mmCIF file of C-alpha atoms in Angstrom:
data_model
loop_
_atom_site.group_PDB
_atom_site.id
_atom_site.type_symbol
_atom_site.label_atom_id
_atom_site.label_comp_id
_atom_site.label_asym_id
_atom_site.label_seq_id
_atom_site.Cartn_x
_atom_site.Cartn_y
_atom_site.Cartn_z
ATOM 1 C CA MET A 1 -7.522 -3.447 -0.361
ATOM 2 C CA ASP A 2 -11.046 -4.153 -0.621
ATOM 3 C CA ALA A 3 -12.653 -4.085 2.920
ATOM 4 C CA PRO A 4 -14.891 -6.334 4.929
ATOM 5 C CA HIS A 5 -19.017 -5.590 4.865
ATOM 6 C CA LYS A 6 -18.824 -2.820 8.283
ATOM 7 C CA PRO A 7 -20.395 -4.151 11.010
ATOM 8 C CA ALA A 8 -23.208 -1.858 13.102
ATOM 9 C CA PHE A 9 -20.841 0.368 14.352
ATOM 10 C CA SER A 10 -17.142 0.642 13.563
ATOM 11 C CA VAL A 11 -13.947 2.654 13.769
ATOM 12 C CA GLY A 12 -11.484 2.356 11.257
ATOM 13 C CA LEU A 13 -8.095 3.298 13.455
ATOM 14 C CA THR A 14 -4.972 4.476 11.016
ATOM 15 C CA GLY A 15 -1.689 6.250 11.400
ATOM 16 C CA GLY A 16 1.892 6.740 9.917
ATOM 17 C CA ILE A 17 4.389 3.568 10.768
ATOM 18 C CA GLY A 18 5.952 4.624 14.508
ATOM 19 C CA CYS A 19 2.533 6.502 15.397
ATOM 20 C CA GLY A 20 1.513 4.434 17.735
ATOM 21 C CA LYS A 21 -1.042 2.313 16.441
ATOM 22 C CA SER A 22 -1.067 -1.117 18.304
ATOM 23 C CA THR A 23 -0.623 0.953 21.373
ATOM 24 C CA VAL A 24 -4.148 2.738 21.577
ATOM 25 C CA ALA A 25 -5.786 -0.744 19.995
ATOM 26 C CA ASP A 26 -4.870 -1.870 22.929
ATOM 27 C CA MET A 27 -5.758 0.617 25.167
ATOM 28 C CA PHE A 28 -9.439 0.613 22.839
ATOM 29 C CA ALA A 29 -9.648 -3.622 23.730
ATOM 30 C CA ALA A 30 -9.333 -2.844 27.311
ATOM 31 C CA LEU A 31 -11.760 -0.821 27.740
ATOM 32 C CA GLY A 32 -14.461 -3.345 25.819
ATOM 33 C CA ALA A 33 -14.102 -2.799 22.112
ATOM 34 C CA ALA A 34 -13.551 -5.566 19.969
ATOM 35 C CA VAL A 35 -9.736 -5.281 17.684
ATOM 36 C CA ILE A 36 -9.100 -6.292 14.817
ATOM 37 C CA ASP A 37 -5.923 -6.088 13.305
ATOM 38 C CA THR A 38 -5.161 -5.992 9.666
ATOM 39 C CA ASP A 39 -1.077 -6.288 10.408
ATOM 40 C CA GLN A 40 -1.322 -9.029 12.498
ATOM 41 C CA ILE A 41 -3.564 -10.516 10.295
ATOM 42 C CA ALA A 42 -0.553 -10.124 7.544
ATOM 43 C CA HIS A 43 2.051 -11.570 9.929
ATOM 44 C CA ALA A 44 -0.249 -14.748 10.462
ATOM 45 C CA LEU A 45 -0.704 -14.992 6.693
ATOM 46 C CA THR A 46 2.979 -14.602 6.275
ATOM 47 C CA ALA A 47 4.680 -16.687 9.370
ATOM 48 C CA PRO A 48 6.866 -19.946 9.088
ATOM 49 C CA HIS A 49 4.403 -21.948 6.628
ATOM 50 C CA GLY A 50 1.326 -19.359 6.475
ATOM 51 C CA ALA A 51 -1.577 -19.454 4.216
ATOM 52 C CA ALA A 52 0.176 -16.939 1.870
ATOM 53 C CA MET A 53 3.274 -18.717 1.613
ATOM 54 C CA PRO A 54 2.791 -20.675 -1.119
ATOM 55 C CA ALA A 55 1.280 -18.319 -3.135
ATOM 56 C CA LEU A 56 4.495 -16.249 -2.676
ATOM 57 C CA ILE A 57 6.845 -18.512 -3.575
ATOM 58 C CA ALA A 58 5.124 -19.233 -5.969
ATOM 59 C CA GLU A 59 5.106 -15.984 -7.699
ATOM 60 C CA PHE A 60 8.881 -14.343 -5.758
ATOM 61 C CA GLY A 61 10.854 -17.696 -5.586
ATOM 62 C CA PRO A 62 11.612 -19.860 -3.044
ATOM 63 C CA GLU A 63 14.846 -16.571 -1.966
ATOM 64 C CA PHE A 64 12.546 -14.925 -0.002
ATOM 65 C CA ALA A 65 11.554 -17.802 2.629
ATOM 66 C CA THR A 66 13.499 -17.424 5.368
ATOM 67 C CA PRO A 67 14.977 -20.423 6.221
ATOM 68 C CA GLU A 68 11.625 -21.503 8.642
ATOM 69 C CA GLY A 69 8.950 -21.224 6.082
ATOM 70 C CA ALA A 70 7.938 -17.756 6.674
ATOM 71 C CA LEU A 71 8.734 -14.180 4.174
ATOM 72 C CA ASP A 72 12.111 -12.371 4.475
ATOM 73 C CA ARG A 73 10.103 -8.977 5.210
ATOM 74 C CA ALA A 74 13.560 -6.974 4.675
ATOM 75 C CA LYS A 75 14.014 -8.887 1.169
ATOM 76 C CA MET A 76 10.537 -7.918 -0.291
ATOM 77 C CA ARG A 77 10.761 -4.165 2.070
ATOM 78 C CA ALA A 78 14.238 -4.519 -0.284
ATOM 79 C CA LEU A 79 12.269 -5.165 -3.596
ATOM 80 C CA VAL A 80 8.825 -3.669 -2.625
ATOM 81 C CA PHE A 81 10.468 0.011 -2.070
ATOM 82 C CA SER A 82 12.236 -0.775 -6.043
ATOM 83 C CA ASP A 83 9.359 -2.145 -7.743
ATOM 84 C CA ALA A 84 6.485 -0.389 -8.124
ATOM 85 C CA THR A 85 4.944 -4.294 -10.305
ATOM 86 C CA ALA A 86 6.713 -6.088 -7.716
ATOM 87 C CA ARG A 87 4.181 -4.293 -4.598
ATOM 88 C CA ALA A 88 1.345 -4.785 -6.856
ATOM 89 C CA ARG A 89 2.149 -8.433 -7.602
ATOM 90 C CA LEU A 90 2.548 -8.405 -3.417
ATOM 91 C CA GLU A 91 -0.272 -6.911 -3.025
ATOM 92 C CA ALA A 92 -2.599 -9.169 -5.572
ATOM 93 C CA ILE A 93 -1.574 -11.806 -3.299
ATOM 94 C CA LEU A 94 -2.058 -10.516 0.179
ATOM 95 C CA HIS A 95 -5.220 -8.431 -0.204
ATOM 96 C CA PRO A 96 -7.494 -10.994 -0.976
ATOM 97 C CA ARG A 97 -6.723 -13.530 2.156
ATOM 98 C CA ILE A 98 -6.794 -10.209 4.276
ATOM 99 C CA ARG A 99 -9.735 -9.449 3.133
ATOM 100 C CA ASP A 100 -10.839 -12.154 3.897
ATOM 101 C CA ALA A 101 -9.809 -13.175 7.208
ATOM 102 C CA THR A 102 -10.326 -9.277 8.235
ATOM 103 C CA ALA A 103 -14.712 -10.094 7.756
ATOM 104 C CA ALA A 104 -14.495 -14.038 9.340
ATOM 105 C CA ALA A 105 -12.661 -11.556 12.582
ATOM 106 C CA ALA A 106 -15.526 -8.949 12.300
ATOM 107 C CA SER A 107 -18.363 -11.526 11.561
ATOM 108 C CA ILE A 108 -17.921 -13.250 15.005
ATOM 109 C CA ALA A 109 -16.786 -10.496 17.363
ATOM 110 C CA THR A 110 -18.560 -9.636 20.768
ATOM 111 C CA GLY A 111 -17.457 -6.440 21.794
ATOM 112 C CA ASP A 112 -19.083 -3.454 21.772
ATOM 113 C CA TYR A 113 -18.034 -1.928 19.034
ATOM 114 C CA VAL A 114 -15.334 -2.961 16.583
ATOM 115 C CA ILE A 115 -11.878 -1.323 15.367
ATOM 116 C CA PHE A 116 -10.086 -2.602 12.322
ATOM 117 C CA VAL A 117 -6.219 -1.003 12.302
ATOM 118 C CA VAL A 118 -5.295 -0.926 9.238
ATOM 119 C CA PRO A 119 -2.040 1.373 8.511
ATOM 120 C CA LEU A 120 -3.060 2.103 4.748
ATOM 121 C CA LEU A 121 -6.624 2.977 5.089
ATOM 122 C CA ILE A 122 -6.303 6.233 3.478
ATOM 123 C CA GLU A 123 -3.996 4.840 0.533
ATOM 124 C CA SER A 124 -6.252 2.192 -0.233
ATOM 125 C CA GLY A 125 -9.366 4.340 -1.266
ATOM 126 C CA THR A 126 -11.866 1.294 -0.286
ATOM 127 C CA TRP A 127 -12.063 1.398 3.628
ATOM 128 C CA ARG A 128 -12.936 5.204 3.818
ATOM 129 C CA GLU A 129 -16.892 3.483 2.843
ATOM 130 C CA ARG A 130 -17.201 0.599 4.801
ATOM 131 C CA VAL A 131 -15.887 2.206 8.634
ATOM 132 C CA SER A 132 -18.426 4.884 10.475
ATOM 133 C CA ARG A 133 -15.149 6.851 12.246
ATOM 134 C CA VAL A 134 -11.510 7.007 10.674
ATOM 135 C CA LEU A 135 -9.169 7.788 13.701
ATOM 136 C CA ALA A 136 -5.956 8.671 12.953
ATOM 137 C CA ILE A 137 -3.405 8.504 15.996
ATOM 138 C CA ASP A 138 -0.809 11.208 14.807
ATOM 139 C CA CYS A 139 2.529 12.435 16.231
ATOM 140 C CA PRO A 140 5.088 14.567 14.279
ATOM 141 C CA GLU A 141 7.317 12.888 11.752
ATOM 142 C CA GLU A 142 10.505 12.845 13.352
ATOM 143 C CA LEU A 143 9.624 11.197 16.171
ATOM 144 C CA GLN A 144 8.031 8.086 13.966
ATOM 145 C CA VAL A 145 11.919 8.480 12.583
ATOM 146 C CA ALA A 146 13.241 7.699 16.268
ATOM 147 C CA ARG A 147 10.434 5.122 17.239
ATOM 148 C CA VAL A 148 10.717 3.740 13.970
ATOM 149 C CA MET A 149 14.600 3.254 14.085
ATOM 150 C CA ALA A 150 14.740 2.543 17.694
ATOM 151 C CA ARG A 151 11.466 -0.934 17.118
ATOM 152 C CA SER A 152 12.918 -2.285 13.789
ATOM 153 C CA GLY A 153 16.529 -1.658 13.736
ATOM 154 C CA ILE A 154 16.143 -0.131 10.134
ATOM 155 C CA THR A 155 18.248 3.260 9.210
ATOM 156 C CA GLU A 156 16.430 6.763 8.967
ATOM 157 C CA ALA A 157 16.379 6.365 4.718
ATOM 158 C CA GLN A 158 14.081 3.007 5.466
ATOM 159 C CA VAL A 159 12.263 4.908 7.923
ATOM 160 C CA ARG A 160 11.516 7.982 5.280
ATOM 161 C CA ALA A 161 11.031 5.848 2.441
ATOM 162 C CA ILE A 162 8.128 3.993 3.984
ATOM 163 C CA MET A 163 6.852 7.310 4.750
ATOM 164 C CA ALA A 164 7.023 8.399 1.457
ATOM 165 C CA ALA A 165 5.092 5.430 0.430
ATOM 166 C CA GLN A 166 2.133 6.439 2.826
ATOM 167 C CA VAL A 167 -0.378 10.114 2.558
ATOM 168 C CA SER A 168 1.535 13.003 4.749
ATOM 169 C CA ARG A 169 1.097 13.446 7.934
ATOM 170 C CA GLU A 170 -1.430 16.703 7.152
ATOM 171 C CA GLN A 171 -3.428 13.573 4.509
ATOM 172 C CA ARG A 172 -4.083 11.480 7.584
ATOM 173 C CA ARG A 173 -4.754 14.421 10.331
ATOM 174 C CA ALA A 174 -7.673 16.377 6.556
ATOM 175 C CA ALA A 175 -9.148 12.471 6.167
ATOM 176 C CA ALA A 176 -9.674 11.896 9.904
ATOM 177 C CA ASP A 177 -12.978 12.052 11.991
ATOM 178 C CA ASP A 178 -11.220 12.039 15.026
ATOM 179 C CA ILE A 179 -7.610 12.413 15.708
ATOM 180 C CA ILE A 180 -5.657 11.124 18.807
ATOM 181 C CA LEU A 181 -2.288 13.135 19.613
ATOM 182 C CA ASN A 182 0.561 10.369 20.622
ATOM 183 C CA ASP A 183 3.416 12.249 21.509
ATOM 184 C CA ASP A 184 3.842 12.957 25.139
ATOM 185 C CA GLY A 185 3.639 9.489 26.660
ATOM 186 C CA LEU A 186 0.258 6.913 28.130
ATOM 187 C CA ASP A 187 -0.570 9.039 30.387
ATOM 188 C CA ALA A 188 -0.959 12.263 27.753
ATOM 189 C CA LEU A 189 -2.269 9.310 25.339
ATOM 190 C CA ARG A 190 -4.971 7.640 27.495
ATOM 191 C CA PRO A 191 -7.077 10.205 28.870
ATOM 192 C CA GLN A 192 -7.084 10.516 24.828
ATOM 193 C CA VAL A 193 -8.707 7.042 24.193
ATOM 194 C CA GLU A 194 -11.122 7.156 26.935
ATOM 195 C CA ILE A 195 -12.143 10.330 26.375
ATOM 196 C CA LEU A 196 -13.261 8.933 22.288
ATOM 197 C CA HIS A 197 -14.622 5.637 24.104
ATOM 198 C CA ALA A 198 -17.119 7.677 25.416
ATOM 199 C CA MET A 199 -18.522 8.846 22.023
ATOM 200 C CA TYR A 200 -18.057 5.068 20.481
ATOM 201 C CA LEU A 201 -20.098 3.869 22.738
ATOM 202 C CA SER A 202 -22.871 5.975 22.861
ATOM 203 C CA GLN A 203 -22.852 5.833 19.139
ATOM 204 C CA SER A 204 -22.809 2.236 18.601
ATOM 205 C CA LYS A 205 -26.204 1.954 20.634
ATOM 206 C CA ARG A 206 -28.378 4.178 18.479
ATOM 207 C CA THR A 207 -27.409 2.162 15.843
#
């Protein structure tokens, strides 16, 4: 997925499934950062009668839509994790629309700096050059599995299949400029966010 034009100072926030990206992003937003979440954009595009739905139904068939007109995420997840060509077809529809919506949001962002939340930032190969810093939210893999199973009600095998399609924990940490460890609750998380926010704020004022 291509990334939009880089604002003066921006952070690409990433992390494996279940690492707590949204929780951390919300903390940064509360401190004054403008947060643009590509997952939220994707959900809006595939919500009932979302902008991407006509193209998705044309490509995959009406059986991939719910009765309400949204993408049947469980059915699509099962397809793309068993068929790489289906994943490519899905991305060809969604990624340009996500890119355009992300660029539009960035152009009107009013925060102290911009945080792009991009789950597959490292995997995409295009975002790294377009943000000032990469922030990885990190946690042990067993904790990822437990969180996602509790949150989404999917099986351990399904969670591990999703994780296997992402870069490893070690690769993500190696690619990041900054790391937040999210393995011990909000009280341990908040000071890490505050330290990085102060640094990002300082750097944004110099750009």
